[in-house]
Amino acid sequence: MKNNIYSVFEAHFPVNPDAIFIETPDGSSYSYGHLAEETARLASFMTKAGIKKGDRVAVQVEKSPEVIFLYLACLRAGFVYLPLNTAYTETELSYFLDNARPSAVVCRPSSEAFFNSKKNDDLIEVFTLEADGNRGSLVDNSRATAAEFETVDSAPDDLAVILYTSGTTGRPKGAMITHNNLAANGLALQQAWQWKQQDVLLHALPIFHIHGLFVACHNVLLGGSKMLFVEKFDTRTILQLLPKSTVMMGVPTFYTRLLDDDNFNQKVCDNVRLFISGSAPLLEQTFTEFKQRSGHTILERYGMTETGMNTSNPVDAERLPGTVGFALPGVSTRIVDENNQPLEQGVGALQVKGDNVFKGYWGMPEKTAEEFTDDGYFMTGDMAEFNPQGYISIVGRNKDMIITGGYNVYPKEVELLLDEVSGVKESAVIGLPHKDFGEAVTAVIVVEPGQSIANDSDIIAELKKQLASYKVPKKLMIVDQLERNTMGKVQKNLLREKYNTLYN
Ligand code: AMP
């Protein structure tokens, strides 16, 4: 079989081409036969437009089934798919374009002029796709192209996707994910979650992140099964679709939102076999309340952009709250002390190894080397410990990242901008517990002696021009000074303790 991940998916497609792949709440459905044709058409059209194997295709569009076909078409043609959060501003996008140097961009019509202004020797094509996925120059111009394309062969190590993850230095890093990474992780999850062709996935996640794009879609494709595809999480729609679903995947916020609705009960979940949570820690309180209300035990799993999924609670055995279960098939995990010695108990740094682990950061060989041990383990940056039964618990992040509503925010990026605000001497950005978002981005600011700063709402409005809104602090706290340790590092743990109940 070809090593192209699309060929791996194709080998699992249902025999009947009329079998449904995607269904949307408006009643539209898209079969596996349609998937094969549309991806062939798009792959052929873009190849004829001059995009070559290994070229990056950056995509910043609203969620629609057509985007999934575009993703699969890029895989088929050997292009490197580069999904971008729809919230990114032009300042952020300029960095990604300079760094990844894509050959083509697919964007919303509203940002066509911006991307056209960025055309250069590398960026030769800017296509548009409207929110419904049915219009825009990509689909309009490709309609006349025949749906014929032979999936290119790829080496296991060839890049399939670049996904940016922010760095603690504030500079986002492009994680290079190979065809083999995707195949290995997809197949491991099929096995661990006992995926079946009859499964129906309720898909309400964004598709510019590994959770919605890889974990959710790859399980469906490898199962030859169906997904109910919803633009975004909206409790009413979810309550209507749950009775037709067998699996739901979500970030913890999905589960708190369901619990907030009086119409959520056991009956609505009758048909569901598995509720899966990840991307951020699931509070024990949510786990317990969900069990009481629905009769279902949420299965929590753990992964990251660079590694795909690493661990999961079991389908067949006890699922424990506050834990992310055991290493998936083919994944080695270990928890080590400061000297890189494996620990059997106590908190240490979590490291992973396996075919799921990415190839490195795009254009950053030194940064990549820093993140791997001599014996080939990737340092996740998460702190973890084993419980007595061997389940892994993630206890915190040593990289200080904030996870708000399932999205990652690296404090440094926000601090750098805050420090430029007139009258600000210095700042520390922290995540504080928040019932709905998990963590709320919060800024602690020291004002330059003898100066004053603009009011909170003006500063927040200014930041919103430069940052995706989920990264912008919800509150600003003024202090006289930031406490530092002997190494000169701001002691953010003290700030977190001080403001722990700010939102709750
Ligand atoms: P991302 O690369 O956006 O997927 O973010 C990865 C990070 O999210 C991990 O390094 C963890 O810090 C965090 N994460 C993902 N799943 C979980 C989980 N189930 N519990 C705690 N943290 C999680």
CSV table of C-alpha atoms and ligand atoms in Angstrom, one decimal, residues 163-166 209-211 252 277-282 299-311 322-324 378 380-383 393-399 401 403 406-408 410, ligand 1:
chain,number,residue,atom,x,y,z
A,163,LEU,CA,0.6,23.1,12.6
A,164,TYR,CA,1.8,26.1,14.5
A,165,THR,CA,2.1,26.0,18.3
A,166,SER,CA,3.2,29.1,20.1
A,209,HIS,CA,-6.4,22.1,15.5
A,210,ILE,CA,-5.3,18.5,16.0
A,211,HIS,CA,-8.3,17.6,18.1
A,252,PRO,CA,-14.0,20.3,28.8
A,277,SER,CA,-12.6,14.8,26.5
A,278,GLY,CA,-9.2,16.4,25.9
A,279,SER,CA,-7.0,19.4,25.0
A,280,ALA,CA,-7.2,20.7,28.5
A,281,PRO,CA,-7.7,19.2,32.0
A,282,LEU,CA,-11.2,18.0,32.8
A,299,LEU,CA,-13.1,9.1,28.8
A,300,GLU,CA,-10.2,11.6,29.2
A,301,ARG,CA,-7.2,11.4,26.9
A,302,TYR,CA,-4.0,13.4,26.6
A,303,GLY,CA,-2.0,14.6,23.6
A,304,MET,CA,-0.5,17.6,22.0
A,305,THR,CA,0.2,19.1,18.5
A,306,GLU,CA,3.8,17.7,18.4
A,307,THR,CA,2.8,14.2,19.3
A,308,GLY,CA,-0.8,13.5,18.5
A,309,MET,CA,-2.5,11.5,21.2
A,310,ASN,CA,-0.2,9.9,23.8
A,311,THR,CA,-2.4,8.4,26.5
A,322,GLY,CA,-8.1,13.6,37.1
A,323,THR,CA,-6.2,11.1,35.0
A,324,VAL,CA,-5.4,10.6,31.3
A,378,PHE,CA,10.3,14.1,23.2
A,380,THR,CA,6.4,17.3,26.3
A,381,GLY,CA,6.8,20.2,28.8
A,382,ASP,CA,4.0,18.7,30.9
A,383,MET,CA,4.6,17.6,34.5
A,393,SER,CA,-2.2,12.4,35.8
A,394,ILE,CA,-1.1,15.6,34.2
A,395,VAL,CA,-0.4,18.0,37.1
A,396,GLY,CA,0.7,21.1,35.3
A,397,ARG,CA,2.8,22.6,32.6
A,398,ASN,CA,6.3,23.6,33.1
A,399,LYS,CA,6.1,25.8,30.1
A,401,MET,CA,1.1,27.9,28.9
A,403,ILE,CA,-5.4,26.9,28.0
A,406,GLY,CA,-9.3,24.6,24.6
A,407,TYR,CA,-7.0,27.1,23.0
A,408,ASN,CA,-3.4,27.6,24.0
A,410,TYR,CA,1.6,31.6,25.7
B,1,AMP,P1,-2.1,21.4,21.9
B,1,AMP,O1,-0.8,21.3,21.3
B,1,AMP,O2,-2.9,22.6,21.5
B,1,AMP,O3,-2.9,20.1,21.7
B,1,AMP,O4,-1.9,21.5,23.5
B,1,AMP,C1,-1.2,20.5,24.2
B,1,AMP,C2,-1.3,20.6,25.6
B,1,AMP,O5,-2.6,20.6,26.1
B,1,AMP,C3,-0.5,19.5,26.3
B,1,AMP,O6,0.8,19.7,26.4
B,1,AMP,C4,-1.2,19.6,27.7
B,1,AMP,O7,-0.5,20.6,28.5
B,1,AMP,C5,-2.6,20.0,27.4
B,1,AMP,N1,-3.5,18.9,27.5
B,1,AMP,C6,-4.1,18.2,26.4
B,1,AMP,N2,-4.9,17.3,26.9
B,1,AMP,C7,-4.9,17.4,28.3
B,1,AMP,C8,-5.6,16.7,29.3
B,1,AMP,N3,-6.4,15.7,29.1
B,1,AMP,N4,-5.3,17.1,30.6
B,1,AMP,C9,-4.4,18.1,30.9
B,1,AMP,N5,-3.8,18.7,29.9
B,1,AMP,C10,-4.0,18.4,28.6
